[in-house]
Amino acid sequence: RVFCRVKPNPSSVAQVASDGSSIRIYQDSKPYEFNFDKVFTPDSTQSDIFAQVSDLVQSALDGYNVCLFSYGQTGAGKTHTMQGISAPGQEGIIPRSIAKILRTV
């Protein structure tokens, strides 16, 4: 599965389609469309994102090899998505995954 998270930015050139699986980016007034399994809008929460990937943690606990790869330009929000911040409800994928593992074992 391939997901895309659109970073909140008031001057963003990305538009998320209503179907939640594609984005359109404009460069020099020319549109480019990209399709994904899921596109997270700028108002998506850390919880929304973990809900989509938490099955991977369960698969790892069940003995399967899994990989979650975060890719993007510097400043795109990879660390925020993966680690989050220490405020309640703002934890990223990594601390939520560890918590799920510790609750399970």
Short mmCIF file of N, CA, C and O in Angstrom, two decimals:
data_model
loop_
_atom_site.label_atom_id
_atom_site.label_comp_id
_atom_site.label_asym_id
_atom_site.label_seq_id
_atom_site.Cartn_x
_atom_site.Cartn_y
_atom_site.Cartn_z
N ARG A 1 0.83 -1.18 0.00
CA ARG A 1 0.00 0.00 0.00
C ARG A 1 0.88 1.25 0.00
O ARG A 1 1.92 1.27 0.64
N VAL A 2 0.44 2.24 -0.69
CA VAL A 2 1.18 3.50 -0.75
C VAL A 2 0.26 4.62 -0.32
O VAL A 2 -0.82 4.82 -0.89
N PHE A 3 0.68 5.33 0.74
CA PHE A 3 -0.10 6.43 1.29
C PHE A 3 0.63 7.74 1.06
O PHE A 3 1.86 7.76 0.91
N CYS A 4 -0.10 8.82 1.07
CA CYS A 4 0.45 10.16 0.92
C CYS A 4 -0.18 11.05 1.99
O CYS A 4 -1.40 11.02 2.17
N ARG A 5 0.65 11.82 2.68
CA ARG A 5 0.14 12.76 3.66
C ARG A 5 0.47 14.17 3.19
O ARG A 5 1.64 14.50 2.97
N VAL A 6 -0.55 14.99 3.01
CA VAL A 6 -0.35 16.37 2.57
C VAL A 6 -0.15 17.23 3.80
O VAL A 6 -0.99 17.29 4.69
N LYS A 7 1.00 17.89 3.85
CA LYS A 7 1.36 18.73 4.99
C LYS A 7 0.52 20.00 4.98
O LYS A 7 0.30 20.61 3.94
N PRO A 8 0.04 20.40 6.16
CA PRO A 8 -0.71 21.67 6.23
C PRO A 8 0.20 22.83 5.81
O PRO A 8 1.29 23.00 6.35
N ASN A 9 -0.24 23.58 4.84
CA ASN A 9 0.53 24.73 4.36
C ASN A 9 -0.44 25.66 3.64
O ASN A 9 -1.05 25.26 2.65
N PRO A 10 -0.57 26.89 4.12
CA PRO A 10 -1.53 27.81 3.49
C PRO A 10 -1.22 28.11 2.03
O PRO A 10 -2.11 28.43 1.27
N SER A 11 0.03 27.98 1.63
CA SER A 11 0.37 28.26 0.23
C SER A 11 0.57 26.98 -0.57
O SER A 11 1.26 26.97 -1.58
N SER A 12 -0.05 25.89 -0.13
CA SER A 12 0.12 24.60 -0.77
C SER A 12 -0.40 24.61 -2.21
O SER A 12 -1.43 25.21 -2.51
N VAL A 13 0.33 23.92 -3.06
CA VAL A 13 -0.09 23.78 -4.46
C VAL A 13 -0.77 22.44 -4.68
O VAL A 13 -1.13 22.10 -5.79
N ALA A 14 -0.95 21.67 -3.60
CA ALA A 14 -1.57 20.35 -3.71
C ALA A 14 -3.05 20.42 -3.37
O ALA A 14 -3.44 21.05 -2.40
N GLN A 15 -3.84 19.78 -4.18
CA GLN A 15 -5.27 19.65 -3.93
C GLN A 15 -5.59 18.17 -3.79
O GLN A 15 -5.27 17.38 -4.68
N VAL A 16 -6.24 17.81 -2.69
CA VAL A 16 -6.63 16.43 -2.46
C VAL A 16 -7.99 16.20 -3.10
O VAL A 16 -8.93 16.97 -2.88
N ALA A 17 -8.11 15.15 -3.90
CA ALA A 17 -9.38 14.83 -4.55
C ALA A 17 -10.38 14.34 -3.52
O ALA A 17 -10.02 13.80 -2.47
N SER A 18 -11.64 14.50 -3.82
CA SER A 18 -12.71 14.11 -2.89
C SER A 18 -12.75 12.60 -2.66
O SER A 18 -13.28 12.15 -1.65
N ASP A 19 -12.19 11.81 -3.58
CA ASP A 19 -12.20 10.35 -3.40
C ASP A 19 -11.16 9.89 -2.38
O ASP A 19 -11.15 8.74 -1.98
N GLY A 20 -10.26 10.80 -1.94
CA GLY A 20 -9.27 10.46 -0.94
C GLY A 20 -8.15 9.56 -1.42
O GLY A 20 -7.40 9.01 -0.62
N SER A 21 -8.01 9.43 -2.75
CA SER A 21 -6.95 8.56 -3.25
C SER A 21 -6.06 9.22 -4.31
O SER A 21 -5.24 8.55 -4.91
N SER A 22 -6.24 10.50 -4.51
CA SER A 22 -5.38 11.17 -5.47
C SER A 22 -5.17 12.63 -5.08
O SER A 22 -5.96 13.20 -4.34
N ILE A 23 -4.07 13.18 -5.57
CA ILE A 23 -3.80 14.60 -5.38
C ILE A 23 -3.45 15.21 -6.73
O ILE A 23 -3.00 14.52 -7.64
N ARG A 24 -3.70 16.50 -6.82
CA ARG A 24 -3.33 17.24 -8.02
C ARG A 24 -2.40 18.37 -7.58
O ARG A 24 -2.71 19.11 -6.66
N ILE A 25 -1.27 18.45 -8.25
CA ILE A 25 -0.28 19.48 -7.96
C ILE A 25 -0.10 20.33 -9.20
O ILE A 25 -0.04 19.81 -10.32
N TYR A 26 -0.05 21.63 -8.98
CA TYR A 26 0.12 22.56 -10.09
C TYR A 26 1.53 23.13 -10.09
O TYR A 26 2.04 23.56 -9.07
N GLN A 27 2.15 23.07 -11.25
CA GLN A 27 3.45 23.70 -11.44
C GLN A 27 3.39 24.48 -12.74
O GLN A 27 3.08 23.91 -13.79
N ASP A 28 3.66 25.76 -12.65
CA ASP A 28 3.56 26.64 -13.81
C ASP A 28 2.18 26.53 -14.46
O ASP A 28 2.05 26.44 -15.68
N SER A 29 1.15 26.50 -13.62
CA SER A 29 -0.26 26.41 -14.05
C SER A 29 -0.60 25.11 -14.75
O SER A 29 -1.68 24.97 -15.32
N LYS A 30 0.30 24.15 -14.76
CA LYS A 30 0.03 22.86 -15.39
C LYS A 30 -0.26 21.83 -14.30
O LYS A 30 0.53 21.67 -13.37
N PRO A 31 -1.41 21.13 -14.39
CA PRO A 31 -1.75 20.15 -13.35
C PRO A 31 -1.07 18.80 -13.57
O PRO A 31 -0.91 18.34 -14.69
N TYR A 32 -0.66 18.20 -12.44
CA TYR A 32 -0.12 16.84 -12.43
C TYR A 32 -0.91 16.06 -11.40
O TYR A 32 -1.05 16.51 -10.26
N GLU A 33 -1.43 14.91 -11.78
CA GLU A 33 -2.23 14.11 -10.85
C GLU A 33 -1.47 12.84 -10.47
O GLU A 33 -0.85 12.19 -11.32
N PHE A 34 -1.55 12.52 -9.17
CA PHE A 34 -0.89 11.33 -8.64
C PHE A 34 -1.91 10.53 -7.84
O PHE A 34 -2.69 11.09 -7.07
N ASN A 35 -1.90 9.21 -8.03
CA ASN A 35 -2.85 8.32 -7.36
C ASN A 35 -2.15 7.48 -6.30
O ASN A 35 -1.02 7.03 -6.51
N PHE A 36 -2.84 7.27 -5.18
CA PHE A 36 -2.32 6.50 -4.06
C PHE A 36 -3.44 5.61 -3.54
O PHE A 36 -4.60 5.76 -3.91
N ASP A 37 -3.09 4.69 -2.64
CA ASP A 37 -4.13 3.89 -1.99
C ASP A 37 -4.94 4.75 -1.03
O ASP A 37 -6.12 4.52 -0.83
N LYS A 38 -4.29 5.75 -0.43
CA LYS A 38 -4.95 6.65 0.51
C LYS A 38 -4.18 7.96 0.55
O LYS A 38 -2.95 7.94 0.59
N VAL A 39 -4.89 9.08 0.53
CA VAL A 39 -4.27 10.38 0.70
C VAL A 39 -4.83 10.99 1.97
O VAL A 39 -6.05 11.09 2.14
N PHE A 40 -3.95 11.36 2.88
CA PHE A 40 -4.36 12.02 4.12
C PHE A 40 -4.34 13.52 3.89
O PHE A 40 -3.34 14.08 3.45
N THR A 41 -5.44 14.17 4.18
CA THR A 41 -5.57 15.61 4.00
C THR A 41 -4.79 16.35 5.07
O THR A 41 -4.39 15.76 6.09
N PRO A 42 -4.56 17.65 4.90
CA PRO A 42 -3.83 18.41 5.90
C PRO A 42 -4.46 18.38 7.30
O PRO A 42 -3.77 18.55 8.29
N ASP A 43 -5.75 18.13 7.39
CA ASP A 43 -6.39 18.09 8.70
C ASP A 43 -6.45 16.68 9.30
O ASP A 43 -7.04 16.48 10.36
N SER A 44 -5.80 15.70 8.67
CA SER A 44 -5.74 14.35 9.22
C SER A 44 -4.90 14.35 10.50
O SER A 44 -3.89 15.04 10.58
N THR A 45 -5.32 13.57 11.46
CA THR A 45 -4.61 13.50 12.74
C THR A 45 -3.61 12.35 12.75
O THR A 45 -3.67 11.45 11.89
N GLN A 46 -2.73 12.37 13.74
CA GLN A 46 -1.79 11.27 13.92
C GLN A 46 -2.57 9.96 14.14
O GLN A 46 -2.17 8.90 13.68
N SER A 47 -3.68 10.06 14.85
CA SER A 47 -4.51 8.89 15.10
C SER A 47 -5.10 8.33 13.80
O SER A 47 -5.17 7.11 13.63
N ASP A 48 -5.52 9.21 12.90
CA ASP A 48 -6.05 8.77 11.60
C ASP A 48 -5.00 7.97 10.84
O ASP A 48 -5.30 6.93 10.25
N ILE A 49 -3.78 8.45 10.89
CA ILE A 49 -2.72 7.78 10.14
C ILE A 49 -2.38 6.44 10.78
O ILE A 49 -2.26 5.43 10.09
N PHE A 50 -2.28 6.41 12.10
CA PHE A 50 -1.95 5.15 12.75
C PHE A 50 -3.06 4.12 12.54
O PHE A 50 -2.77 2.93 12.40
N ALA A 51 -4.29 4.55 12.48
CA ALA A 51 -5.40 3.61 12.23
C ALA A 51 -5.21 2.87 10.91
O ALA A 51 -5.59 1.70 10.79
N GLN A 52 -4.61 3.53 9.93
CA GLN A 52 -4.40 2.90 8.63
C GLN A 52 -3.20 1.96 8.61
O GLN A 52 -3.16 1.04 7.81
N VAL A 53 -2.20 2.20 9.48
CA VAL A 53 -1.00 1.37 9.45
C VAL A 53 -0.89 0.40 10.62
O VAL A 53 0.02 -0.41 10.66
N SER A 54 -1.80 0.47 11.57
CA SER A 54 -1.69 -0.37 12.76
C SER A 54 -1.78 -1.86 12.44
O SER A 54 -1.25 -2.69 13.19
N ASP A 55 -2.42 -2.21 11.33
CA ASP A 55 -2.46 -3.62 10.93
C ASP A 55 -1.06 -4.16 10.63
O ASP A 55 -0.81 -5.35 10.79
N LEU A 56 -0.15 -3.29 10.21
CA LEU A 56 1.23 -3.72 9.97
C LEU A 56 1.89 -4.16 11.27
O LEU A 56 2.66 -5.12 11.29
N VAL A 57 1.59 -3.46 12.36
CA VAL A 57 2.15 -3.83 13.66
C VAL A 57 1.63 -5.22 14.05
O VAL A 57 2.39 -6.08 14.49
N GLN A 58 0.35 -5.45 13.84
CA GLN A 58 -0.22 -6.75 14.16
C GLN A 58 0.40 -7.84 13.29
O GLN A 58 0.69 -8.93 13.78
N SER A 59 0.62 -7.54 12.03
CA SER A 59 1.25 -8.52 11.15
C SER A 59 2.65 -8.87 11.63
O SER A 59 3.06 -10.03 11.59
N ALA A 60 3.40 -7.87 12.10
CA ALA A 60 4.74 -8.13 12.65
C ALA A 60 4.65 -9.01 13.89
O ALA A 60 5.44 -9.93 14.06
N LEU A 61 3.66 -8.73 14.73
CA LEU A 61 3.46 -9.56 15.93
C LEU A 61 3.07 -10.99 15.56
O LEU A 61 3.38 -11.93 16.30
N ASP A 62 2.42 -11.14 14.43
CA ASP A 62 2.01 -12.47 13.96
C ASP A 62 3.15 -13.21 13.26
O ASP A 62 2.97 -14.32 12.80
N GLY A 63 4.32 -12.56 13.14
CA GLY A 63 5.49 -13.22 12.58
C GLY A 63 5.82 -12.85 11.14
O GLY A 63 6.75 -13.41 10.56
N TYR A 64 5.09 -11.94 10.56
CA TYR A 64 5.37 -11.53 9.18
C TYR A 64 6.41 -10.42 9.15
O TYR A 64 6.50 -9.62 10.08
N ASN A 65 7.18 -10.36 8.07
CA ASN A 65 8.11 -9.25 7.87
C ASN A 65 7.32 -8.07 7.32
O ASN A 65 6.56 -8.22 6.35
N VAL A 66 7.48 -6.92 7.93
CA VAL A 66 6.80 -5.72 7.46
C VAL A 66 7.81 -4.58 7.38
O VAL A 66 8.86 -4.61 8.03
N CYS A 67 7.48 -3.59 6.59
CA CYS A 67 8.33 -2.41 6.46
C CYS A 67 7.44 -1.20 6.26
O CYS A 67 6.50 -1.24 5.46
N LEU A 68 7.73 -0.16 6.97
CA LEU A 68 7.05 1.12 6.78
C LEU A 68 8.13 2.11 6.39
O LEU A 68 9.07 2.35 7.16
N PHE A 69 8.03 2.63 5.21
CA PHE A 69 9.07 3.49 4.64
C PHE A 69 8.51 4.89 4.49
O PHE A 69 7.46 5.08 3.89
N SER A 70 9.19 5.86 5.06
CA SER A 70 8.76 7.25 4.98
C SER A 70 9.72 7.99 4.06
O SER A 70 10.92 8.01 4.29
N TYR A 71 9.18 8.60 3.02
CA TYR A 71 10.00 9.23 2.00
C TYR A 71 9.46 10.62 1.71
O TYR A 71 8.25 10.83 1.68
N GLY A 72 10.34 11.56 1.49
CA GLY A 72 9.90 12.89 1.09
C GLY A 72 11.01 13.90 1.20
O GLY A 72 12.09 13.63 1.74
N GLN A 73 10.72 15.07 0.71
CA GLN A 73 11.66 16.18 0.70
C GLN A 73 11.96 16.64 2.13
O GLN A 73 11.14 16.47 3.04
N THR A 74 13.10 17.24 2.34
CA THR A 74 13.45 17.81 3.64
C THR A 74 12.36 18.80 4.06
O THR A 74 11.94 19.64 3.27
N GLY A 75 11.89 18.64 5.29
CA GLY A 75 10.85 19.53 5.80
C GLY A 75 9.43 19.13 5.43
O GLY A 75 8.49 19.86 5.70
N ALA A 76 9.28 17.95 4.81
CA ALA A 76 7.96 17.52 4.35
C ALA A 76 7.08 16.96 5.47
O ALA A 76 5.88 16.82 5.30
N GLY A 77 7.68 16.62 6.62
CA GLY A 77 6.89 16.11 7.74
C GLY A 77 7.08 14.64 8.05
O GLY A 77 6.29 14.05 8.78
N LYS A 78 8.13 14.04 7.54
CA LYS A 78 8.39 12.62 7.80
C LYS A 78 8.59 12.35 9.29
O LYS A 78 7.99 11.44 9.84
N THR A 79 9.44 13.14 9.92
CA THR A 79 9.72 12.94 11.34
C THR A 79 8.47 13.19 12.17
O THR A 79 8.18 12.45 13.11
N HIS A 80 7.71 14.20 11.81
CA HIS A 80 6.47 14.47 12.55
C HIS A 80 5.52 13.28 12.45
O HIS A 80 4.91 12.87 13.44
N THR A 81 5.37 12.71 11.27
CA THR A 81 4.48 11.57 11.09
C THR A 81 5.00 10.35 11.85
O THR A 81 4.23 9.65 12.51
N MET A 82 6.29 10.10 11.78
CA MET A 82 6.85 8.91 12.40
C MET A 82 7.00 9.04 13.91
O MET A 82 6.70 8.10 14.65
N GLN A 83 7.47 10.20 14.41
CA GLN A 83 7.72 10.35 15.84
C GLN A 83 6.66 11.19 16.54
O GLN A 83 6.37 10.94 17.70
N GLY A 84 6.13 12.17 15.87
CA GLY A 84 5.15 13.05 16.49
C GLY A 84 5.81 13.92 17.54
O GLY A 84 7.01 14.14 17.52
N ILE A 85 4.98 14.41 18.46
CA ILE A 85 5.48 15.18 19.59
C ILE A 85 4.93 14.55 20.87
O ILE A 85 4.02 13.73 20.83
N SER A 86 5.48 14.96 22.01
CA SER A 86 5.12 14.28 23.26
C SER A 86 3.80 14.74 23.86
O SER A 86 3.41 14.27 24.91
N ALA A 87 3.09 15.62 23.21
CA ALA A 87 1.78 16.05 23.71
C ALA A 87 0.77 14.92 23.54
O ALA A 87 0.83 14.16 22.56
N PRO A 88 -0.15 14.76 24.49
CA PRO A 88 -1.15 13.69 24.38
C PRO A 88 -1.93 13.76 23.06
O PRO A 88 -2.38 14.83 22.66
N GLY A 89 -1.99 12.61 22.39
CA GLY A 89 -2.71 12.53 21.13
C GLY A 89 -1.90 12.93 19.92
O GLY A 89 -2.35 12.81 18.80
N GLN A 90 -0.68 13.42 20.14
CA GLN A 90 0.16 13.88 19.04
C GLN A 90 1.33 12.92 18.75
O GLN A 90 2.20 13.24 17.97
N GLU A 91 1.30 11.77 19.41
CA GLU A 91 2.36 10.79 19.19
C GLU A 91 2.29 10.27 17.75
O GLU A 91 1.22 10.13 17.19
N GLY A 92 3.46 9.99 17.19
CA GLY A 92 3.52 9.50 15.81
C GLY A 92 3.38 7.98 15.73
O GLY A 92 3.02 7.30 16.69
N ILE A 93 3.70 7.46 14.57
CA ILE A 93 3.55 6.03 14.30
C ILE A 93 4.47 5.20 15.20
O ILE A 93 4.05 4.16 15.72
N ILE A 94 5.71 5.63 15.41
CA ILE A 94 6.66 4.83 16.19
C ILE A 94 6.21 4.66 17.64
O ILE A 94 6.09 3.51 18.11
N PRO A 95 5.93 5.73 18.39
CA PRO A 95 5.51 5.51 19.78
C PRO A 95 4.18 4.77 19.89
O PRO A 95 3.98 3.97 20.81
N ARG A 96 3.29 4.98 18.95
CA ARG A 96 2.01 4.26 18.98
C ARG A 96 2.22 2.78 18.70
O ARG A 96 1.56 1.92 19.29
N SER A 97 3.16 2.47 17.80
CA SER A 97 3.47 1.06 17.49
C SER A 97 4.08 0.37 18.70
O SER A 97 3.71 -0.76 19.02
N ILE A 98 5.02 1.03 19.33
CA ILE A 98 5.65 0.45 20.53
C ILE A 98 4.61 0.21 21.63
O ILE A 98 4.58 -0.85 22.25
N ALA A 99 3.71 1.16 21.82
CA ALA A 99 2.65 1.01 22.82
C ALA A 99 1.76 -0.19 22.48
O ALA A 99 1.40 -0.98 23.37
N LYS A 100 1.44 -0.36 21.21
CA LYS A 100 0.60 -1.48 20.80
C LYS A 100 1.33 -2.81 21.05
O LYS A 100 0.73 -3.78 21.51
N ILE A 101 2.62 -2.84 20.73
CA ILE A 101 3.41 -4.05 20.97
C ILE A 101 3.45 -4.39 22.45
O ILE A 101 3.22 -5.54 22.85
N LEU A 102 3.71 -3.40 23.28
CA LEU A 102 3.80 -3.63 24.73
C LEU A 102 2.45 -4.05 25.34
O LEU A 102 2.43 -4.81 26.29
N ARG A 103 1.36 -3.55 24.78
CA ARG A 103 0.05 -3.97 25.25
C ARG A 103 -0.25 -5.42 24.86
O ARG A 103 -1.03 -6.11 25.53
N THR A 104 0.35 -5.86 23.77
CA THR A 104 0.05 -7.18 23.22
C THR A 104 0.89 -8.29 23.86
O THR A 104 0.39 -9.38 24.11
N VAL A 105 2.17 -8.02 24.11
CA VAL A 105 3.06 -9.07 24.63
C VAL A 105 3.03 -9.12 26.14
O VAL A 105 2.58 -8.33 26.84
#
